[in-house]
PDB file of C-alpha atoms in Angstrom:
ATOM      1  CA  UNK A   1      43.278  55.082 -75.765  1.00  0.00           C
ATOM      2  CA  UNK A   2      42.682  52.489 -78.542  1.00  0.00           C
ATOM      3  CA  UNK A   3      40.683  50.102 -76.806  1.00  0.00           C
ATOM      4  CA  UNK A   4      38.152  53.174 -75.968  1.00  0.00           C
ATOM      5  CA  UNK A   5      38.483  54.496 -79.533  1.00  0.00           C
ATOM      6  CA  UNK A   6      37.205  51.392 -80.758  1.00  0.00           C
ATOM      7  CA  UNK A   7      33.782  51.350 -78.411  1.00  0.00           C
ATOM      8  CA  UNK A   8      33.649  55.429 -79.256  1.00  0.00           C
ATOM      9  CA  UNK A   9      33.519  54.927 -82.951  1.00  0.00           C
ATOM     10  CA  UNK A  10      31.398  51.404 -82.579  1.00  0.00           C
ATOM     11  CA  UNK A  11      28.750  53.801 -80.898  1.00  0.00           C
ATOM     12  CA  UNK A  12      28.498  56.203 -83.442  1.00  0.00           C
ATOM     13  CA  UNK A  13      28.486  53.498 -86.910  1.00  0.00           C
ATOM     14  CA  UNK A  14      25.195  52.019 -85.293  1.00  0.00           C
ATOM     15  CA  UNK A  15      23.224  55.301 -84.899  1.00  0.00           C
ATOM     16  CA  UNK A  16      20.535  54.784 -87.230  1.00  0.00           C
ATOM     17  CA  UNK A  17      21.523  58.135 -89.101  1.00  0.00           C
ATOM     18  CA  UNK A  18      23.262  59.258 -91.879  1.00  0.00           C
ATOM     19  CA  UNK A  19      26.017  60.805 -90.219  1.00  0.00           C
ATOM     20  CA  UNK A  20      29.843  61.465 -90.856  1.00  0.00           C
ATOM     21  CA  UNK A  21      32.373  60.678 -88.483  1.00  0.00           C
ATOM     22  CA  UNK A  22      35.829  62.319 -88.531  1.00  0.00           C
ATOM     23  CA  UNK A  23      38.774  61.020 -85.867  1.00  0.00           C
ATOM     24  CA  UNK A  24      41.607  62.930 -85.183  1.00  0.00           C
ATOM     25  CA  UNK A  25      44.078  61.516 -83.713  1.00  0.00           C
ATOM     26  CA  UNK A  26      47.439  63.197 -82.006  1.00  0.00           C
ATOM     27  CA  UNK A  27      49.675  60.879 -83.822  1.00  0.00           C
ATOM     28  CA  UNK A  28      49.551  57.943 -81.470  1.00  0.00           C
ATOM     29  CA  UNK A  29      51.984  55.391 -80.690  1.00  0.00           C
ATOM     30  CA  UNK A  30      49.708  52.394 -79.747  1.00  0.00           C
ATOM     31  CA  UNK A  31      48.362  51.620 -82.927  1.00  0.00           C
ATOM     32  CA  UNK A  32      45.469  53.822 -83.906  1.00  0.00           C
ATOM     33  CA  UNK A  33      46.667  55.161 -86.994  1.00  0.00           C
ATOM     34  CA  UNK A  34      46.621  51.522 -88.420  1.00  0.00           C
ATOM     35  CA  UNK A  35      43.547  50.589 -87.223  1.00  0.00           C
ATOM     36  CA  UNK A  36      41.876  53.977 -88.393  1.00  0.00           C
ATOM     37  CA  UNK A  37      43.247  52.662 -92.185  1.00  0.00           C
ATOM     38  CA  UNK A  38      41.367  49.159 -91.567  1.00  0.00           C
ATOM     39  CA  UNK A  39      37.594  50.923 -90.453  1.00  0.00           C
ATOM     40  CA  UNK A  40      35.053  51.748 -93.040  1.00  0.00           C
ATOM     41  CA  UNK A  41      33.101  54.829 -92.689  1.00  0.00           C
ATOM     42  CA  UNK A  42      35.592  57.355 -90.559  1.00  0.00           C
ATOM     43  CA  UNK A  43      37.218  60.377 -92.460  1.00  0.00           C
ATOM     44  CA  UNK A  44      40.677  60.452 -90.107  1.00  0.00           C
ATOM     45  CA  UNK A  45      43.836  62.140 -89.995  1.00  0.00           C
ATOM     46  CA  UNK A  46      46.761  61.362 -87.149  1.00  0.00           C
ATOM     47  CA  UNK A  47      49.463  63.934 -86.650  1.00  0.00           C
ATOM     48  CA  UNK A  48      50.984  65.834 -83.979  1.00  0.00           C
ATOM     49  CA  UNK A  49      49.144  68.703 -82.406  1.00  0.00           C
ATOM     50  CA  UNK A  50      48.979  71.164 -79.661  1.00  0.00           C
ATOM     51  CA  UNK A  51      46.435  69.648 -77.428  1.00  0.00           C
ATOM     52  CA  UNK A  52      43.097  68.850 -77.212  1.00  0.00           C
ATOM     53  CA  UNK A  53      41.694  71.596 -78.663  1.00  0.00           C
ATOM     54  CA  UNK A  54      43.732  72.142 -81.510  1.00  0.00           C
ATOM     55  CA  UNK A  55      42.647  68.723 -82.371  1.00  0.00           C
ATOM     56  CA  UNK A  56      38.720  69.176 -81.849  1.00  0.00           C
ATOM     57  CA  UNK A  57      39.392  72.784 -84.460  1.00  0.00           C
ATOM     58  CA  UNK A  58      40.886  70.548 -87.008  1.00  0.00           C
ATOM     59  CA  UNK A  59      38.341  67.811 -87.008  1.00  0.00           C
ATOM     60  CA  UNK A  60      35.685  70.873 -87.249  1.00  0.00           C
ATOM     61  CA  UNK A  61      37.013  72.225 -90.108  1.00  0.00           C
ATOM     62  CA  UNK A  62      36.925  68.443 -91.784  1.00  0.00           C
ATOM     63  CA  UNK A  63      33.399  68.650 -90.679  1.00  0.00           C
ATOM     64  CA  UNK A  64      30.719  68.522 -93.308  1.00  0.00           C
ATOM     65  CA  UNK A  65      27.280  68.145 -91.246  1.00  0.00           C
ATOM     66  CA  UNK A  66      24.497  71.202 -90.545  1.00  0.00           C
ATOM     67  CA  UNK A  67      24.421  69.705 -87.031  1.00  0.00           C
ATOM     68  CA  UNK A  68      28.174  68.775 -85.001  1.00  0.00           C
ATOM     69  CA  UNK A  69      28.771  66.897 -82.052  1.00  0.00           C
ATOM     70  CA  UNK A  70      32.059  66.069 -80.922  1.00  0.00           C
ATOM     71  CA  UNK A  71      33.342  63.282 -78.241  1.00  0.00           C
ATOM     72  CA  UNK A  72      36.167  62.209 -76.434  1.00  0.00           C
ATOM     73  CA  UNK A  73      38.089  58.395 -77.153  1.00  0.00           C
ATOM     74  CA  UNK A  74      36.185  57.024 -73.478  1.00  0.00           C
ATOM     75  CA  UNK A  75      33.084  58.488 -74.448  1.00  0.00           C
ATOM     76  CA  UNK A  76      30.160  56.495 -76.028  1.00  0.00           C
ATOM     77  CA  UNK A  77      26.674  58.008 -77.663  1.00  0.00           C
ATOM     78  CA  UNK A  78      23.926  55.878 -76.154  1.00  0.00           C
ATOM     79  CA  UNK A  79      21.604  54.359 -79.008  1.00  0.00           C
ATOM     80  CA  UNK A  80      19.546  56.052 -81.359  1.00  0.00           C
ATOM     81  CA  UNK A  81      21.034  59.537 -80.073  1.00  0.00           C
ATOM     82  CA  UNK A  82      21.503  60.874 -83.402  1.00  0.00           C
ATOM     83  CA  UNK A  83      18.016  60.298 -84.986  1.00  0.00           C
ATOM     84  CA  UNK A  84      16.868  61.970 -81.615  1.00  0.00           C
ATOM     85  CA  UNK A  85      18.563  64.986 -82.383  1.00  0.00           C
ATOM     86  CA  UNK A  86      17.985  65.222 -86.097  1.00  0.00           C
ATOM     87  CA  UNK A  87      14.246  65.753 -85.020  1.00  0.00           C
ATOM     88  CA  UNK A  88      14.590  67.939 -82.475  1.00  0.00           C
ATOM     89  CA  UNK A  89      16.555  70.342 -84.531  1.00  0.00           C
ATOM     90  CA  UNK A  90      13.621  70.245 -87.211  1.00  0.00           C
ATOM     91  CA  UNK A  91      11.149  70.388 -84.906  1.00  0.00           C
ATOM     92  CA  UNK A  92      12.967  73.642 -83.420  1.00  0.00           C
ATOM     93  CA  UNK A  93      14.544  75.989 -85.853  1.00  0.00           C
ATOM     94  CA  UNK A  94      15.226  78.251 -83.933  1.00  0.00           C
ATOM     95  CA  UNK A  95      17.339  76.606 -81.415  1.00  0.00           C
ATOM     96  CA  UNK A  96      21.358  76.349 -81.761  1.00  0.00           C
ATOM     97  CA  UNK A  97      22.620  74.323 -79.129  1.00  0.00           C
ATOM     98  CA  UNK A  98      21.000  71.331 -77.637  1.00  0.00           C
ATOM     99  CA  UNK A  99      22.867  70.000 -73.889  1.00  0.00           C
ATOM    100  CA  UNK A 100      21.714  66.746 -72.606  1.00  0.00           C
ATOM    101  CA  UNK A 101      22.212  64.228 -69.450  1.00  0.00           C
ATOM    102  CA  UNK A 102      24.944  61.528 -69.278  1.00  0.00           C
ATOM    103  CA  UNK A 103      25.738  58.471 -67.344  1.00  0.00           C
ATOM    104  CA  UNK A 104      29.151  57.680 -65.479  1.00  0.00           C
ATOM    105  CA  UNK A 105      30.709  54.285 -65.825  1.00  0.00           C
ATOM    106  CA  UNK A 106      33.765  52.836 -64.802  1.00  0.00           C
ATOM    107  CA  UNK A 107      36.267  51.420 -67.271  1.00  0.00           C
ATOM    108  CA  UNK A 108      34.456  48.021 -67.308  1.00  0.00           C
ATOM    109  CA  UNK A 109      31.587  49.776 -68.630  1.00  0.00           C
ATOM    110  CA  UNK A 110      29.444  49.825 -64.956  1.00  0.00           C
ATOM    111  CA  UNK A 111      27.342  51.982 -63.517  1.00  0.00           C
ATOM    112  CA  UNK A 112      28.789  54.781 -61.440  1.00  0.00           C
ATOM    113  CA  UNK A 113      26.618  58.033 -61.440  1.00  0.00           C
ATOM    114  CA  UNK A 114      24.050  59.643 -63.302  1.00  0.00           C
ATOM    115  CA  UNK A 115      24.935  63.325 -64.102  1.00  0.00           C
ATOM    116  CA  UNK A 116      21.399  65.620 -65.137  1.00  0.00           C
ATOM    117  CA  UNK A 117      21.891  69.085 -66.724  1.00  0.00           C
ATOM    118  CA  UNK A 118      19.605  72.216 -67.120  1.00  0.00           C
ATOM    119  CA  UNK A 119      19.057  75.083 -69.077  1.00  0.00           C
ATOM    120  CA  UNK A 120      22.694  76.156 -70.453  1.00  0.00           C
ATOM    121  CA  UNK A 121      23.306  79.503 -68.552  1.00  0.00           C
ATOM    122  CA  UNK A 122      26.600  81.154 -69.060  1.00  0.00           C
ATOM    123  CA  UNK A 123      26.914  82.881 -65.371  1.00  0.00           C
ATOM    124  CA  UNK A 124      27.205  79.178 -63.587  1.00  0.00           C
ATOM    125  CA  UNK A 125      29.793  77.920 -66.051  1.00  0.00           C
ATOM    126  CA  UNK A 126      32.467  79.976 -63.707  1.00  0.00           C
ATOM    127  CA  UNK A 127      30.509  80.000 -60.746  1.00  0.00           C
ATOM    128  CA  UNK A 128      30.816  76.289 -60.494  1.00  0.00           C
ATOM    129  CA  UNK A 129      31.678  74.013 -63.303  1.00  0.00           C
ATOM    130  CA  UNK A 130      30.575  72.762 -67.568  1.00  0.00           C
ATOM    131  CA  UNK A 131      27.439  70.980 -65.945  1.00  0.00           C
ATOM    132  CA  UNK A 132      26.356  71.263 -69.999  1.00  0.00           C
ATOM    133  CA  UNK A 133      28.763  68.303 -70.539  1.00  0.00           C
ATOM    134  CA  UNK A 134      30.426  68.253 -74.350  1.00  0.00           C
ATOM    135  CA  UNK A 135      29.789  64.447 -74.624  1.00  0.00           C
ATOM    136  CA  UNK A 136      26.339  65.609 -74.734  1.00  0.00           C
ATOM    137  CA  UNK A 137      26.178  68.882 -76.633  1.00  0.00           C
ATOM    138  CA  UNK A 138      25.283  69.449 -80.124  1.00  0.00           C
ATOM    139  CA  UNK A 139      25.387  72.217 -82.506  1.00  0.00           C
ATOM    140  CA  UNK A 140      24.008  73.693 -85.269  1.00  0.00           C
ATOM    141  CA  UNK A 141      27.302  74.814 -88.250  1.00  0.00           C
ATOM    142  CA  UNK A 142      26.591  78.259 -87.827  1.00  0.00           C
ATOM    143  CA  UNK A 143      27.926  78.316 -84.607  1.00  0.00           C
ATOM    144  CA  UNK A 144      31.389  77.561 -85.381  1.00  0.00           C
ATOM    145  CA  UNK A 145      31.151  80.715 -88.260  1.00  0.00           C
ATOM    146  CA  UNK A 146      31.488  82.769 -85.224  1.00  0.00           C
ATOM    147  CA  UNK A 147      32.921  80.405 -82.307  1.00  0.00           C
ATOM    148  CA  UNK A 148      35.844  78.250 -82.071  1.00  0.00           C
ATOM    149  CA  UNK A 149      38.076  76.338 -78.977  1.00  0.00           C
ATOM    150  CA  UNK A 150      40.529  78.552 -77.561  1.00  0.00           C
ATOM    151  CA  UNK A 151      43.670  76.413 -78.147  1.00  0.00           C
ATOM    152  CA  UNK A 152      45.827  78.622 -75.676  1.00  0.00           C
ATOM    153  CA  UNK A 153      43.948  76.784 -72.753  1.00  0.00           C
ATOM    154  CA  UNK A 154      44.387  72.870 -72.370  1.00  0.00           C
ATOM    155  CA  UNK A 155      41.386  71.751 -70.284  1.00  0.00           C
ATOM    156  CA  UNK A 156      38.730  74.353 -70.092  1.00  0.00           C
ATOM    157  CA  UNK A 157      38.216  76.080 -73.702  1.00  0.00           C
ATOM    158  CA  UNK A 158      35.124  73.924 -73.709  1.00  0.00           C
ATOM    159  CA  UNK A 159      33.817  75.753 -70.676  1.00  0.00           C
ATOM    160  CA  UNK A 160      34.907  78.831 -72.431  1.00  0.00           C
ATOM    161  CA  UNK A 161      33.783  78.429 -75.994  1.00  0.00           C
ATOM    162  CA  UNK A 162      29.895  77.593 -74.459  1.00  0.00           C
ATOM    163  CA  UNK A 163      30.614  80.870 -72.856  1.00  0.00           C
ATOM    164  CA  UNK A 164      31.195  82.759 -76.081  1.00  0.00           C
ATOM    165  CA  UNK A 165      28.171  80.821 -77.743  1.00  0.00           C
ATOM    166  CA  UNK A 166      25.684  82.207 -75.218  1.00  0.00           C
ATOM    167  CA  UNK A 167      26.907  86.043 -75.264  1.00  0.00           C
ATOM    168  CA  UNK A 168      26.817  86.241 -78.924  1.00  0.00           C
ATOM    169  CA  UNK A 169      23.075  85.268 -78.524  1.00  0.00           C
ATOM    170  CA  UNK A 170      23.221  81.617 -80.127  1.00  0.00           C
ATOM    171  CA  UNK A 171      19.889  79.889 -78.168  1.00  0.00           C
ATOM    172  CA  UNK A 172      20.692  76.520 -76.098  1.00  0.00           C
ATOM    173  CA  UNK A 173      18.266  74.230 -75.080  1.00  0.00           C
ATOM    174  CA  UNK A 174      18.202  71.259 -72.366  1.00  0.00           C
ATOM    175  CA  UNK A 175      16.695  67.981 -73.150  1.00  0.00           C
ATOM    176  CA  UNK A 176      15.511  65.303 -70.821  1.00  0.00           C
ATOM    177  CA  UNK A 177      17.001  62.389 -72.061  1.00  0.00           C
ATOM    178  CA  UNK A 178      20.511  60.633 -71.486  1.00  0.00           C
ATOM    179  CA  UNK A 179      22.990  61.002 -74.170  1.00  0.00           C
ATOM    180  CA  UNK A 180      25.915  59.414 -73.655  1.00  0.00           C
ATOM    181  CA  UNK A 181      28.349  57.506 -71.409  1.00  0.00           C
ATOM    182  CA  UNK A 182      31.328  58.924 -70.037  1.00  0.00           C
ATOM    183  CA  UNK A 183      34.452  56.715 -68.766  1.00  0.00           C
ATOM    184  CA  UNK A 184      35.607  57.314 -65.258  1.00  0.00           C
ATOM    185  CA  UNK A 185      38.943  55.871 -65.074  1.00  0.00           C
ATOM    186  CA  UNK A 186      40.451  58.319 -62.505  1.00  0.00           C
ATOM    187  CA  UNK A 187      42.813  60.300 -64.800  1.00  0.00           C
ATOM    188  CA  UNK A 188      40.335  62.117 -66.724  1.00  0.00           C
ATOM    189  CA  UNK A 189      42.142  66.230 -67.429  1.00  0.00           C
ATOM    190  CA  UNK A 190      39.139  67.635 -65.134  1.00  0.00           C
ATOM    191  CA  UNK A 191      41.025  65.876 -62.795  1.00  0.00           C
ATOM    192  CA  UNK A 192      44.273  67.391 -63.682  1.00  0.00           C
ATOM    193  CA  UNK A 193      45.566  70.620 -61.542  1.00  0.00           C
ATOM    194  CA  UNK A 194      46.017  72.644 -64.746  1.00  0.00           C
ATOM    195  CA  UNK A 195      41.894  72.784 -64.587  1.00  0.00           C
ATOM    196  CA  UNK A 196      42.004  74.773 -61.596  1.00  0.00           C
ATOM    197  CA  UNK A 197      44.663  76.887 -62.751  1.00  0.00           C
ATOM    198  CA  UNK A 198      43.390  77.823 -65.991  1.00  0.00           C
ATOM    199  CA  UNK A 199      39.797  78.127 -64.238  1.00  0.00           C
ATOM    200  CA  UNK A 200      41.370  81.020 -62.282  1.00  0.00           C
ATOM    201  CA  UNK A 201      43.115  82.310 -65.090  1.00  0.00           C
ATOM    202  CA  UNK A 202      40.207  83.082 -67.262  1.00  0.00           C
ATOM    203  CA  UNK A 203      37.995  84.025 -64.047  1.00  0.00           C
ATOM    204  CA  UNK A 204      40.518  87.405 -64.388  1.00  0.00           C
ATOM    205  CA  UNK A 205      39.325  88.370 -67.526  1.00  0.00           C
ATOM    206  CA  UNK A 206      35.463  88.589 -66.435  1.00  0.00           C
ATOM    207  CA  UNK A 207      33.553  91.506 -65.666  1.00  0.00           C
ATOM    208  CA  UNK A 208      33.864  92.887 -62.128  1.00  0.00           C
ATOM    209  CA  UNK A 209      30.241  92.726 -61.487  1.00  0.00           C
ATOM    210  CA  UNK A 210      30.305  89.055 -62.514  1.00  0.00           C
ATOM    211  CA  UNK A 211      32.964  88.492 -59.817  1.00  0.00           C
ATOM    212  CA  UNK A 212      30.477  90.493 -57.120  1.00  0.00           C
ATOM    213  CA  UNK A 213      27.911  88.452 -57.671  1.00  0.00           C
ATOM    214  CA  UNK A 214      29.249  84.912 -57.912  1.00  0.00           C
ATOM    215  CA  UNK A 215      28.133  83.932 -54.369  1.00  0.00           C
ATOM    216  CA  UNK A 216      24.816  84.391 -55.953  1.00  0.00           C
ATOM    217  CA  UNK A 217      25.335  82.324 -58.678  1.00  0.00           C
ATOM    218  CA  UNK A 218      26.778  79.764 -56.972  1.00  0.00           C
ATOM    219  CA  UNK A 219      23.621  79.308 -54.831  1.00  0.00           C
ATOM    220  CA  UNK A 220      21.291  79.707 -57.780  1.00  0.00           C
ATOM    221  CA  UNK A 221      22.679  77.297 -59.240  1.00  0.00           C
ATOM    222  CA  UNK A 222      22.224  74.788 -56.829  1.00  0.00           C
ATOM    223  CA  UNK A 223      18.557  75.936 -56.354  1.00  0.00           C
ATOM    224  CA  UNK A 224      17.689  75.338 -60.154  1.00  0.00           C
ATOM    225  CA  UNK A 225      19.370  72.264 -59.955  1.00  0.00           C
ATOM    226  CA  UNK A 226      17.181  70.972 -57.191  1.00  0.00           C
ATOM    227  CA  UNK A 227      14.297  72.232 -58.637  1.00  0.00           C
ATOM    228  CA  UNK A 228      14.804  70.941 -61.950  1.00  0.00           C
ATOM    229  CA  UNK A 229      15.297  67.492 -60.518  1.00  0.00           C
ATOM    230  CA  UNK A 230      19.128  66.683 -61.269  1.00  0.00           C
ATOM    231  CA  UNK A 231      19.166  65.001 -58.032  1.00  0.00           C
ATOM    232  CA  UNK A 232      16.304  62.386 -58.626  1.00  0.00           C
ATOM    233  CA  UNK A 233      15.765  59.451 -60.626  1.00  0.00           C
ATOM    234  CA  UNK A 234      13.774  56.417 -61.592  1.00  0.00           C
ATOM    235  CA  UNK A 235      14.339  53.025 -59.519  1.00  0.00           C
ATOM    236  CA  UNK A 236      16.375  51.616 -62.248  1.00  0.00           C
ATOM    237  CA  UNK A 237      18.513  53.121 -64.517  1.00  0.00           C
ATOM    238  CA  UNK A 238      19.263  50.496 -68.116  1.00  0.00           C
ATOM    239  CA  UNK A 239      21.746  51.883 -70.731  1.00  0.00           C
ATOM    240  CA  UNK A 240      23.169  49.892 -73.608  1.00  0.00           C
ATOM    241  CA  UNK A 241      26.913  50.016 -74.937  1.00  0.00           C
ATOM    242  CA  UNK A 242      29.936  48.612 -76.171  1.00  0.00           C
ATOM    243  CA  UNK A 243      32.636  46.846 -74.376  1.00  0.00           C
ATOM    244  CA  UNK A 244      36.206  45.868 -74.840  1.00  0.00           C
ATOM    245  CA  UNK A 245      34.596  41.792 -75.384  1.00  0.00           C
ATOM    246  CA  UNK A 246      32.572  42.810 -78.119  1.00  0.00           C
ATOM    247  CA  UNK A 247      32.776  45.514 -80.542  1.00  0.00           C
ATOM    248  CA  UNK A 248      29.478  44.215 -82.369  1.00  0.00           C
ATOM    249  CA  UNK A 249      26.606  44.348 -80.214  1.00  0.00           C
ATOM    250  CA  UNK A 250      26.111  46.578 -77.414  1.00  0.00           C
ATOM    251  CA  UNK A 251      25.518  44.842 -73.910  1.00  0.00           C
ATOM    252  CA  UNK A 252      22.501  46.149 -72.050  1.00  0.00           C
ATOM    253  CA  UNK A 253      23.248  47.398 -68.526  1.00  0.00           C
ATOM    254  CA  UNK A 254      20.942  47.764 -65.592  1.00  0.00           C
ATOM    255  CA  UNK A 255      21.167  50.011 -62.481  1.00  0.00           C
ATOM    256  CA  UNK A 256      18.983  49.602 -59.377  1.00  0.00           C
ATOM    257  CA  UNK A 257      18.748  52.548 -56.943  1.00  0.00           C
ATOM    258  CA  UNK A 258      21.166  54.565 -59.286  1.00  0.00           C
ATOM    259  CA  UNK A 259      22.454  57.571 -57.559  1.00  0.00           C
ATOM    260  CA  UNK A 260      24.530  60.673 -58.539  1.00  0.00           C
ATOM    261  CA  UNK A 261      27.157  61.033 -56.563  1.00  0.00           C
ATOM    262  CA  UNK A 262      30.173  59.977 -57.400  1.00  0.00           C
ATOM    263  CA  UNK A 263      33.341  58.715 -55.576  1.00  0.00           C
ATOM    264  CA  UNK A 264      36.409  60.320 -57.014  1.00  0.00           C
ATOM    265  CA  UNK A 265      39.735  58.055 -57.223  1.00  0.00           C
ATOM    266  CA  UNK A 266      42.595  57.719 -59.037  1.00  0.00           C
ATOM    267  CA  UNK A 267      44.028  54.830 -60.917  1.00  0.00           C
ATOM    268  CA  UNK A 268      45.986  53.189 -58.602  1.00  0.00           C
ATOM    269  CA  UNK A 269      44.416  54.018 -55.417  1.00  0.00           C
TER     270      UNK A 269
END
């Protein structure tokens, strides 16, 4: 995941911000420990872990910042992102969580789907899927005082720690604007069977009422979605970002007719 690191950390060290950024890395092979040594301006560590979310725990804890947002290696924060949500969070006190919208892209960094969230609601987390995407989420430190990733599960803690967030009362809000880029590349873990597994693992442990009433939340989430717009945009869609050719300057794409679905694959097919 190198080559993606590099665009993940390029897009954060141009956010007009002051920010820290803190890389943990599961003790790769391919050389990211020794190019973590030669980058200014990333706090880092590399060592084995247990996964994912052991990882994301750690880097946390390292954590320094009133306001946390974490991404994955073939994830990218569009530009000026972080001075975005600086202000909101002043301008809103007494919000905790912030969720925005994303934009899928293939590995060569084009255009594949848009992807628009709502209102974070806890009931259509397990009723469907994280439509509050991670890539895009942001947090105020208090949260993880009370919350952190369930490191028994290997692909949907996420799903489950926003679901622990809500029911001890922390406040999310949606915001209107694209985030983020997310990599496609066919063998992303949402992909893996494990997902599904562990989805139906946890769905055990919720209430029995919840379980009663999923049909309903299944189709009312699908009527906020369409009412909130998720399935409409603009003519043209123009996002700017990093690519494997150069690490220096973003290149500015542009999307005509951009739609959201997307066509699911696998590397190789």
């Amino acid at each position: 995941m190198l080559a993606y690191l590099k665009m993940c950390c390029a897009s954060v060290a141009d956010q007009n911000v002051n920010h820290e950024h803190v890389v943990v890395d599961g003790a790769s092979r391919d050389g990211t420990a020794e190019w973590l040594s030669t980058t200014h301006g990333v706090a880092w560590t590399s060592e084995k872990d247990s996964g994912m979310y052991n990882a994301l725990n750690k880097g946390i804890l390292k954590a320094k910042g009133k306001i946390i947002g974490h991404l994955n290696a073939d994830e990218q924060y569009l530009p000026g992102v972080l001075e975005f949500v600086v202000k909101f969070f002043d301008e809103h006190p007494h919000v905790d969580f912030i969720a925005a919208d994303f934009i899928v892209i293939d590995p060569n960094g084009e255009f594949m789907a848009y992807r628009k969230s709502f209102q974070p609601r806890w009931p259509y987390f397990f009723s469907n899927y994280l439509y509050t995407t991670t890539a895009t989420i942001f947090y105020r430190r208090e949260i993880f005082e009370k919350c952190t990733f369930n490191e028994t599960y290997k692909s949907i803690a996420d799903v489950i720690f926003l679901y622990d967030v809500l029911k001890k009362n922390f406040k999310g809000a949606h915001v209107k604007k694209y985030f983020s880029v997310f990599t496609y590349s066919g063998d992303n873990l949402s992909l893996n069977p494990i997902s599904q597994i562990e989805k139906e693992r946890f769905n055990k442990t919720l209430p029995l009422w919840f379980r009663v009433f999923k049909p309903f939340f299944f189709l009312m989430f699908f009527l906020e979605r369409v009412l909130t717009g998720t399935y409409s945009e603009e003519s043209t869609i123009s996002y700017s970002i990093f690519t494997k050719e150069d690490l220096k300057k973003r290149k500015k794409k542009i999307k005509v007719n951009p739609g959201f679905r997307l066509k699911f694959y696998r590397t190789g097919d």
